[in-house]
Amino acid sequence: MGIATQKPELRAKFPGKPEMIMAFFRYIAQEVRELLAALGLRSLEEATGRADLLRQRSSGLAEADSIDLSPILAGSAVVGNHVLRYSGGKAPYALPESLNDRIVHDARHALAARGPVQLHYSIRNGDRSVGARLAGAIAQIFGDKGLPAATVRIAFHGNAGQSFGAFNAPGVELTLTGDANDYVGKGMAGGTIVVHPDQQARFAWHEN
């Protein structure tokens, strides 16, 4: 439904109207309010972390009922010297720099419209959605038109994680020597993505 209400040619295939979807979500919001009120809560924020309102029910399947959920239902967690019902918007610990962080930093000259850049990185399958943050930065600055062709050229070597090149933007060329997990180029809006095996690979590329 979301896709069908964004493009005229897809909307034509959807028999309903956008107002119907709006009404549907209003009903969802109303039911959420009723459920919260039945629990004596005024907001979703008050419900967050209230493990005391949960209980494990019997499913009738011995394998499922044998799972001990008591650690999950115990309630508050202890992080350092703090007892937290939930952590809120900020992570209680610092996240290490990601490959996406490095790419955006190294491509800063291109983002400032100072000319093309060529970058090289090793990649592991723990590096997910590589290129997505760069695409977001380009879209934020330059909009849908992106950058001129081949402004940012990035070569990777190794094993890419999920969603390599997701939302790739115009002007970005990503070349991966190695292999990648699923969703390569998911939602890409332009640019180029090339994936080819290492020269030492022993399999027939066209059969894989």
Coordinates of N, CA and C in Angstrom, one line a residue:
M1 N 0.8 -1.2 0.0 CA 0.0 0.0 0.0 C 0.9 1.2 0.0
G2 N 2.0 1.2 0.8 CA 2.8 2.4 0.8 C 3.4 2.7 -0.6
I3 N 3.8 1.7 -1.3 CA 4.4 1.9 -2.6 C 3.3 2.4 -3.6
A4 N 2.1 1.8 -3.4 CA 1.0 2.1 -4.4 C 0.5 3.5 -4.2
T5 N 0.8 4.2 -3.1 CA 0.3 5.5 -3.0 C 1.4 6.6 -3.3
Q6 N 2.6 6.1 -3.7 CA 3.6 7.1 -4.0 C 3.8 7.4 -5.5
K7 N 3.6 6.4 -6.4 CA 3.8 6.6 -7.8 C 2.4 6.5 -8.5
P8 N 2.1 7.5 -9.4 CA 0.8 7.4 -10.1 C 0.5 6.1 -10.8
E9 N 1.6 5.5 -11.5 CA 1.4 4.3 -12.2 C 1.1 3.1 -11.3
L10 N 1.6 3.2 -10.1 CA 1.3 2.1 -9.1 C 0.0 2.4 -8.4
R11 N -0.3 3.6 -8.2 CA -1.5 4.0 -7.5 C -2.7 3.6 -8.3
A12 N -2.5 3.6 -9.7 CA -3.6 3.2 -10.6 C -4.0 1.7 -10.4
K13 N -3.1 0.9 -9.9 CA -3.4 -0.5 -9.7 C -4.0 -0.8 -8.3
F14 N -4.0 0.2 -7.4 CA -4.6 0.1 -6.1 C -6.0 0.5 -6.1
P15 N -7.0 -0.3 -5.8 CA -8.4 0.0 -5.9 C -8.9 1.0 -4.8
G16 N -8.1 1.1 -3.7 CA -8.5 2.0 -2.7 C -8.0 3.4 -2.9
K17 N -8.2 4.2 -1.8 CA -7.7 5.6 -1.8 C -6.8 5.8 -0.7
P18 N -5.8 6.8 -0.8 CA -4.9 7.0 0.3 C -5.6 7.3 1.6
E19 N -6.8 8.0 1.5 CA -7.6 8.3 2.7 C -8.0 7.0 3.5
M20 N -8.1 5.9 2.8 CA -8.5 4.6 3.4 C -7.3 4.1 4.3
I21 N -6.1 4.3 3.8 CA -4.9 3.9 4.6 C -4.8 4.8 5.8
M22 N -5.1 6.1 5.6 CA -5.1 7.1 6.7 C -6.1 6.7 7.8
A23 N -7.3 6.3 7.4 CA -8.3 5.9 8.3 C -7.9 4.6 9.1
F24 N -7.2 3.7 8.3 CA -6.8 2.4 8.9 C -5.8 2.7 10.1
F25 N -4.9 3.6 9.9 CA -3.9 3.9 10.9 C -4.5 4.7 12.1
R26 N -5.6 5.4 11.8 CA -6.3 6.1 12.9 C -6.9 5.1 13.8
Y27 N -7.5 4.0 13.2 CA -8.1 3.0 13.9 C -7.1 2.2 14.8
I28 N -5.9 2.0 14.2 CA -4.8 1.4 14.9 C -4.4 2.2 16.2
A29 N -4.3 3.5 15.9 CA -4.0 4.4 17.0 C -5.0 4.4 18.1
Q30 N -6.3 4.3 17.7 CA -7.4 4.3 18.7 C -7.3 3.0 19.5
E31 N -7.1 1.9 18.9 CA -7.0 0.6 19.6 C -5.8 0.6 20.5
V32 N -4.7 1.2 20.1 CA -3.5 1.2 21.0 C -3.9 2.0 22.3
R33 N -4.6 3.2 22.1 CA -5.0 4.0 23.2 C -5.9 3.2 24.2
E34 N -6.8 2.4 23.6 CA -7.7 1.6 24.4 C -7.0 0.5 25.2
L35 N -6.0 -0.1 24.5 CA -5.2 -1.2 25.2 C -4.4 -0.6 26.3
L36 N -3.8 0.6 26.1 CA -3.0 1.2 27.1 C -3.9 1.6 28.3
A37 N -5.0 2.2 28.0 CA -5.9 2.6 29.1 C -6.3 1.4 29.9
A38 N -6.6 0.2 29.3 CA -6.9 -1.0 30.0 C -5.8 -1.4 31.0
L39 N -4.6 -1.1 30.7 CA -3.4 -1.4 31.5 C -3.1 -0.3 32.5
G40 N -3.9 0.8 32.5 CA -3.7 1.9 33.4 C -2.5 2.8 33.0
L41 N -2.2 2.8 31.7 CA -1.1 3.6 31.1 C -1.6 4.7 30.2
R42 N -0.8 5.8 30.2 CA -1.2 6.9 29.4 C -0.5 7.1 28.1
S43 N 0.6 6.4 27.9 CA 1.4 6.5 26.7 C 2.2 5.3 26.5
L44 N 2.7 5.2 25.2 CA 3.6 4.1 24.9 C 4.9 4.2 25.7
E45 N 5.4 5.4 26.0 CA 6.6 5.5 26.8 C 6.4 4.9 28.2
E46 N 5.2 5.0 28.8 CA 5.0 4.4 30.1 C 5.0 2.9 30.0
A47 N 4.6 2.4 28.8 CA 4.6 0.9 28.6 C 5.9 0.3 28.3
T48 N 6.8 1.1 27.8 CA 8.2 0.6 27.4 C 8.9 0.1 28.6
G49 N 9.4 -1.2 28.5 CA 10.2 -1.7 29.6 C 9.4 -2.3 30.7
R50 N 8.0 -2.3 30.7 CA 7.2 -2.8 31.7 C 7.0 -4.3 31.6
A51 N 8.1 -5.0 31.8 CA 8.1 -6.5 31.7 C 7.2 -7.1 32.8
D52 N 6.9 -6.4 33.8 CA 6.0 -6.9 34.9 C 4.6 -7.1 34.4
L53 N 4.3 -6.5 33.2 CA 2.9 -6.6 32.6 C 2.9 -7.8 31.7
L54 N 4.0 -8.6 31.5 CA 4.0 -9.7 30.6 C 4.0 -11.0 31.4
R55 N 3.5 -12.0 30.8 CA 3.5 -13.3 31.5 C 3.7 -14.4 30.3
Q56 N 4.3 -15.5 30.7 CA 4.5 -16.6 29.7 C 3.2 -17.4 29.7
R57 N 2.7 -17.6 28.6 CA 1.5 -18.4 28.4 C 1.8 -19.8 27.9
S58 N 1.0 -20.8 28.1 CA 1.2 -22.1 27.6 C 0.7 -22.2 26.2
S59 N 1.6 -22.8 25.4 CA 1.2 -22.9 24.0 C 0.7 -24.3 23.7
G60 N 0.8 -25.3 24.6 CA 0.4 -26.6 24.4 C 1.4 -27.5 23.7
L61 N 2.6 -26.8 23.3 CA 3.7 -27.6 22.7 C 4.8 -27.7 23.7
A62 N 5.2 -28.9 24.0 CA 6.1 -29.2 25.1 C 7.5 -28.5 24.8
E63 N 7.9 -28.5 23.5 CA 9.2 -27.9 23.2 C 9.1 -26.4 23.5
A64 N 8.0 -25.7 23.1 CA 7.9 -24.3 23.3 C 7.8 -23.9 24.8
D65 N 7.0 -24.7 25.5 CA 6.7 -24.5 26.9 C 8.0 -24.7 27.8
S66 N 8.9 -25.5 27.2 CA 10.1 -25.8 28.0 C 11.1 -24.6 28.0
I67 N 10.9 -23.6 27.2 CA 11.8 -22.4 27.1 C 11.5 -21.6 28.3
D68 N 12.6 -21.2 29.0 CA 12.5 -20.4 30.2 C 12.7 -19.0 29.9
L69 N 11.6 -18.2 30.0 CA 11.6 -16.8 29.6 C 11.8 -15.9 30.9
S70 N 12.0 -16.5 32.0 CA 12.1 -15.7 33.2 C 13.2 -14.6 33.2
P71 N 14.4 -14.9 32.5 CA 15.4 -13.8 32.4 C 14.8 -12.6 31.7
I72 N 14.0 -12.8 30.7 CA 13.5 -11.7 29.9 C 12.4 -11.0 30.7
L73 N 11.6 -11.7 31.4 CA 10.5 -11.1 32.2 C 10.9 -10.6 33.5
A74 N 12.2 -10.6 33.8 CA 12.7 -10.3 35.2 C 12.5 -8.8 35.5
G75 N 12.5 -8.0 34.4 CA 12.3 -6.5 34.6 C 13.5 -5.7 34.3
S76 N 14.0 -4.9 35.2 CA 15.0 -3.9 34.9 C 16.4 -4.6 34.7
A77 N 17.2 -3.9 33.9 CA 18.5 -4.4 33.6 C 19.5 -3.5 34.3
V78 N 20.7 -4.1 34.6 CA 21.7 -3.3 35.3 C 22.8 -3.1 34.2
V79 N 23.1 -1.8 33.9 CA 24.2 -1.4 33.0 C 25.2 -0.5 33.8
G80 N 26.3 -1.1 34.1 CA 27.3 -0.3 35.0 C 26.7 -0.2 36.4
N81 N 26.6 1.0 36.8 CA 26.0 1.3 38.2 C 24.5 1.8 38.1
H82 N 24.0 1.7 36.9 CA 22.6 2.2 36.7 C 21.6 1.0 36.5
V83 N 20.5 1.2 37.1 CA 19.4 0.2 36.9 C 18.4 0.9 35.8
L84 N 18.3 0.2 34.7 CA 17.5 0.8 33.6 C 16.3 0.0 33.3
R85 N 15.1 0.6 33.2 CA 13.9 0.0 32.7 C 14.0 -0.1 31.2
Y86 N 14.5 0.9 30.6 CA 14.9 0.9 29.2 C 16.0 2.0 29.0
S87 N 16.8 1.9 27.9 CA 17.9 2.8 27.8 C 17.5 4.1 27.2
G88 N 16.4 4.2 26.6 CA 16.0 5.5 26.0 C 16.6 5.7 24.6
G89 N 16.8 6.9 24.2 CA 17.3 7.1 22.8 C 18.8 7.0 22.7
K90 N 19.5 7.1 23.7 CA 21.0 7.1 23.7 C 21.5 5.7 24.1
A91 N 22.4 5.1 23.3 CA 23.0 3.9 23.8 C 23.9 4.1 25.0
P92 N 23.8 3.1 25.9 CA 24.6 3.3 27.2 C 26.1 3.0 27.0
Y93 N 26.5 2.8 25.8 CA 27.9 2.6 25.5 C 28.2 3.2 24.1
A94 N 29.5 3.5 23.9 CA 29.9 4.1 22.6 C 30.1 3.0 21.6
L95 N 29.6 3.2 20.4 CA 29.7 2.3 19.3 C 31.0 2.5 18.5
P96 N 31.7 1.4 18.1 CA 32.9 1.6 17.4 C 32.7 2.2 16.0
E97 N 33.7 2.8 15.5 CA 33.6 3.4 14.1 C 33.3 2.3 13.1
S98 N 32.4 2.6 12.2 CA 32.0 1.6 11.2 C 32.6 2.0 9.9
L99 N 32.6 1.0 9.0 CA 33.1 1.3 7.6 C 32.3 2.4 7.0
N100 N 31.0 2.5 7.2 CA 30.2 3.6 6.7 C 30.7 4.9 7.2
D101 N 31.0 5.0 8.5 CA 31.6 6.2 9.0 C 32.8 6.6 8.3
R102 N 33.7 5.7 8.1 CA 35.0 6.0 7.4 C 34.7 6.5 6.0
I103 N 33.8 5.8 5.3 CA 33.5 6.2 3.9 C 33.0 7.7 3.8
V104 N 32.1 8.0 4.7 CA 31.5 9.4 4.7 C 32.6 10.4 5.0
H105 N 33.5 10.0 5.9 CA 34.6 10.9 6.3 C 35.6 11.1 5.1
D106 N 35.9 10.0 4.5 CA 36.9 10.0 3.4 C 36.4 10.7 2.1
A107 N 35.0 10.7 2.0 CA 34.4 11.2 0.8 C 34.0 12.7 1.0
R108 N 34.4 13.3 2.1 CA 34.0 14.6 2.5 C 34.3 15.7 1.4
H109 N 35.4 15.5 0.7 CA 35.7 16.5 -0.4 C 34.7 16.5 -1.5
A110 N 34.2 15.2 -1.9 CA 33.2 15.1 -2.9 C 31.9 15.7 -2.4
L111 N 31.6 15.5 -1.1 CA 30.3 16.0 -0.6 C 30.3 17.5 -0.5
A112 N 31.5 18.1 -0.5 CA 31.7 19.5 -0.5 C 31.8 20.1 -1.9
A113 N 31.5 19.2 -2.9 CA 31.6 19.6 -4.3 C 33.0 20.1 -4.7
R114 N 34.0 19.4 -4.2 CA 35.4 19.8 -4.5 C 36.0 18.8 -5.5
G115 N 35.2 18.0 -6.1 CA 35.8 17.1 -7.1 C 35.7 15.6 -6.8
P116 N 36.1 14.8 -7.7 CA 36.0 13.3 -7.5 C 37.0 12.8 -6.5
V117 N 36.7 11.6 -5.9 CA 37.6 10.9 -5.0 C 37.6 9.4 -5.4
Q118 N 38.7 8.7 -5.1 CA 38.8 7.3 -5.3 C 39.2 6.7 -4.0
L119 N 38.5 5.7 -3.5 CA 38.8 5.1 -2.2 C 38.9 3.6 -2.3
H120 N 39.6 3.0 -1.3 CA 39.8 1.6 -1.3 C 39.7 1.1 0.1
Y121 N 39.0 -0.1 0.3 CA 38.8 -0.6 1.6 C 38.7 -2.2 1.5
S122 N 39.1 -2.8 2.6 CA 38.7 -4.2 2.9 C 37.4 -4.2 3.5
I123 N 36.6 -5.3 3.2 CA 35.3 -5.4 3.7 C 35.0 -6.8 4.3
R124 N 34.2 -6.9 5.3 CA 33.8 -8.2 5.9 C 32.3 -8.3 5.9
N125 N 31.8 -9.5 6.2 CA 30.4 -9.7 6.1 C 29.7 -9.1 7.3
G126 N 30.4 -8.6 8.3 CA 29.8 -7.9 9.4 C 29.6 -6.4 9.0
D127 N 30.1 -6.0 7.9 CA 29.9 -4.6 7.4 C 28.6 -4.6 6.6
R128 N 27.5 -4.2 7.2 CA 26.2 -4.2 6.5 C 25.8 -2.9 5.9
S129 N 25.0 -2.9 4.9 CA 24.5 -1.7 4.3 C 25.6 -0.7 3.9
V130 N 26.7 -1.2 3.5 CA 27.9 -0.3 3.2 C 27.5 0.5 2.0
G131 N 27.7 1.8 2.1 CA 27.4 2.8 1.1 C 26.1 3.5 1.4
A132 N 25.2 3.0 2.2 CA 23.9 3.6 2.5 C 24.0 4.9 3.1
R133 N 25.0 5.1 4.1 CA 25.1 6.4 4.8 C 25.6 7.4 3.8
L134 N 26.5 7.0 2.9 CA 27.0 8.0 1.9 C 25.9 8.4 1.0
A135 N 25.1 7.5 0.6 CA 23.9 7.8 -0.3 C 23.0 8.8 0.4
G136 N 22.8 8.5 1.7 CA 21.9 9.5 2.5 C 22.5 10.9 2.6
A137 N 23.8 10.9 2.8 CA 24.5 12.3 2.8 C 24.4 13.0 1.5
I138 N 24.5 12.2 0.4 CA 24.4 12.8 -0.9 C 23.0 13.3 -1.2
A139 N 22.0 12.5 -0.8 CA 20.6 12.9 -1.0 C 20.3 14.1 -0.2
Q140 N 20.8 14.2 1.0 CA 20.5 15.4 1.9 C 21.1 16.7 1.3
I141 N 22.3 16.6 0.7 CA 22.9 17.8 0.2 C 22.5 18.1 -1.3
F142 N 22.4 17.1 -2.1 CA 22.2 17.3 -3.6 C 20.8 16.9 -4.1
G143 N 20.0 16.2 -3.2 CA 18.7 15.8 -3.7 C 18.8 14.6 -4.6
D144 N 17.7 14.4 -5.3 CA 17.5 13.2 -6.2 C 18.6 13.2 -7.3
K145 N 19.0 14.3 -7.7 CA 20.0 14.3 -8.9 C 21.3 13.8 -8.5
G146 N 21.7 13.8 -7.2 CA 22.9 13.2 -6.8 C 24.1 14.0 -7.3
L147 N 25.2 13.3 -7.5 CA 26.5 13.8 -8.0 C 26.7 13.5 -9.5
P148 N 27.6 14.2 -10.1 CA 28.0 13.9 -11.5 C 28.5 12.5 -11.6
A149 N 28.4 11.8 -12.7 CA 28.9 10.4 -12.8 C 30.3 10.2 -12.4
A150 N 30.5 9.1 -11.7 CA 31.9 8.7 -11.2 C 32.6 9.7 -10.3
T151 N 31.8 10.5 -9.6 CA 32.4 11.5 -8.6 C 33.1 10.7 -7.5
V152 N 32.4 9.7 -7.0 CA 32.9 8.9 -5.9 C 33.1 7.4 -6.4
R153 N 34.3 7.0 -6.5 CA 34.6 5.6 -6.9 C 35.3 4.9 -5.8
I154 N 34.6 3.8 -5.4 CA 35.1 3.1 -4.2 C 35.3 1.6 -4.6
A155 N 36.5 1.1 -4.3 CA 36.8 -0.3 -4.5 C 36.9 -1.1 -3.2
F156 N 36.2 -2.2 -3.1 CA 36.2 -3.0 -1.9 C 36.8 -4.4 -2.3
H157 N 37.4 -5.0 -1.3 CA 37.9 -6.4 -1.5 C 37.6 -7.2 -0.2
G158 N 36.9 -8.3 -0.5 CA 36.5 -9.2 0.7 C 35.1 -9.7 0.5
N159 N 34.4 -9.8 1.7 CA 33.1 -10.4 1.8 C 32.1 -9.4 2.3
A160 N 31.2 -8.9 1.5 CA 30.3 -7.8 2.0 C 29.1 -8.4 2.7
G161 N 28.7 -7.7 3.7 CA 27.5 -8.2 4.5 C 26.2 -7.8 3.7
Q162 N 25.1 -7.9 4.4 CA 23.8 -7.7 3.8 C 23.7 -6.2 3.2
S163 N 22.9 -6.1 2.2 CA 22.5 -4.8 1.6 C 23.7 -4.0 1.2
F164 N 24.7 -4.6 0.6 CA 25.8 -3.8 0.0 C 25.3 -2.9 -1.0
G165 N 25.7 -1.6 -0.9 CA 25.2 -0.6 -1.9 C 23.8 -0.2 -1.8
A166 N 23.2 -0.5 -0.7 CA 21.7 -0.1 -0.5 C 21.5 1.4 -0.7
F167 N 20.5 1.7 -1.5 CA 20.1 3.1 -1.8 C 21.2 3.9 -2.5
N168 N 22.0 3.2 -3.2 CA 23.2 3.8 -3.9 C 22.7 5.1 -4.7
A169 N 23.5 6.1 -4.6 CA 23.1 7.4 -5.2 C 23.8 7.7 -6.6
P170 N 23.2 8.5 -7.4 CA 23.8 8.9 -8.6 C 25.2 9.5 -8.4
G171 N 26.2 9.1 -9.2 CA 27.5 9.6 -9.0 C 28.5 8.7 -8.2
V172 N 27.9 7.6 -7.7 CA 28.7 6.7 -6.9 C 28.9 5.4 -7.6
E173 N 30.2 5.0 -7.7 CA 30.5 3.7 -8.3 C 31.1 2.8 -7.2
L174 N 30.5 1.7 -7.0 CA 31.0 0.7 -6.0 C 31.4 -0.5 -6.7
T175 N 32.7 -1.0 -6.5 CA 33.2 -2.2 -7.1 C 33.7 -3.1 -6.0
L176 N 33.1 -4.3 -6.0 CA 33.5 -5.3 -4.9 C 34.2 -6.5 -5.6
T177 N 35.4 -6.7 -5.2 CA 36.1 -8.0 -5.6 C 35.9 -8.9 -4.5
G178 N 35.2 -10.0 -4.7 CA 34.9 -10.9 -3.6 C 33.5 -11.5 -3.8
D179 N 32.7 -11.4 -2.7 CA 31.3 -11.9 -2.7 C 30.5 -11.0 -1.8
A180 N 29.2 -11.1 -1.9 CA 28.2 -10.3 -1.1 C 27.1 -11.2 -0.6
N181 N 26.5 -10.8 0.5 CA 25.2 -11.4 1.0 C 24.0 -10.8 0.2
D182 N 22.8 -11.1 0.7 CA 21.6 -10.8 -0.1 C 21.4 -9.2 0.0
Y183 N 20.5 -8.8 -0.9 CA 20.0 -7.4 -1.0 C 21.0 -6.5 -1.5
V184 N 21.9 -6.9 -2.4 CA 22.9 -6.0 -3.1 C 22.1 -5.0 -3.8
G185 N 22.4 -3.7 -3.6 CA 21.7 -2.6 -4.4 C 20.3 -2.4 -4.0
K186 N 19.9 -2.8 -2.8 CA 18.5 -2.6 -2.4 C 18.1 -1.2 -2.5
G187 N 17.0 -0.9 -3.2 CA 16.5 0.5 -3.3 C 17.4 1.5 -3.9
M188 N 18.4 1.0 -4.8 CA 19.4 2.0 -5.3 C 18.7 3.0 -6.3
A189 N 19.1 4.2 -6.2 CA 18.5 5.3 -6.9 C 19.4 5.8 -8.1
G190 N 20.5 5.1 -8.3 CA 21.5 5.5 -9.3 C 22.8 5.0 -9.1
G191 N 23.8 5.5 -9.9 CA 25.2 5.0 -9.7 C 25.4 3.7 -10.3
T192 N 26.5 3.0 -9.9 CA 26.9 1.7 -10.4 C 27.4 0.8 -9.3
I193 N 27.0 -0.4 -9.4 CA 27.5 -1.4 -8.4 C 28.0 -2.6 -9.3
V194 N 29.2 -3.0 -9.0 CA 29.8 -4.1 -9.8 C 30.4 -5.1 -8.7
V195 N 30.0 -6.4 -8.8 CA 30.5 -7.4 -8.0 C 31.1 -8.5 -8.8
H196 N 32.4 -8.8 -8.6 CA 33.0 -9.9 -9.3 C 33.9 -10.7 -8.4
P197 N 34.1 -12.0 -8.7 CA 34.9 -12.8 -7.8 C 36.4 -12.5 -7.8
D198 N 37.0 -12.9 -6.8 CA 38.5 -12.8 -6.8 C 39.1 -13.7 -7.8
Q199 N 40.2 -13.3 -8.4 CA 40.9 -14.1 -9.4 C 41.3 -15.4 -8.9
Q200 N 41.5 -15.6 -7.6 CA 41.9 -16.9 -7.1 C 40.7 -17.8 -6.8
A201 N 39.5 -17.3 -7.0 CA 38.3 -18.1 -6.7 C 38.3 -19.3 -7.6
R202 N 37.9 -20.5 -7.0 CA 38.0 -21.8 -7.7 C 36.6 -22.2 -8.4
F203 N 35.6 -21.3 -8.2 CA 34.3 -21.7 -8.7 C 34.0 -21.0 -10.1
A204 N 33.1 -21.6 -10.8 CA 32.7 -21.0 -12.1 C 31.8 -19.8 -11.8
W205 N 32.2 -18.6 -12.0 CA 31.4 -17.5 -11.6 C 30.0 -17.5 -12.2
H206 N 29.9 -17.9 -13.5 CA 28.6 -17.9 -14.2 C 27.6 -19.0 -13.8
E207 N 28.1 -19.9 -12.9 CA 27.2 -20.9 -12.4 C 26.9 -20.6 -10.9
N208 N 27.3 -19.5 -10.4 CA 27.1 -19.1 -9.0 C 26.4 -17.7 -9.0

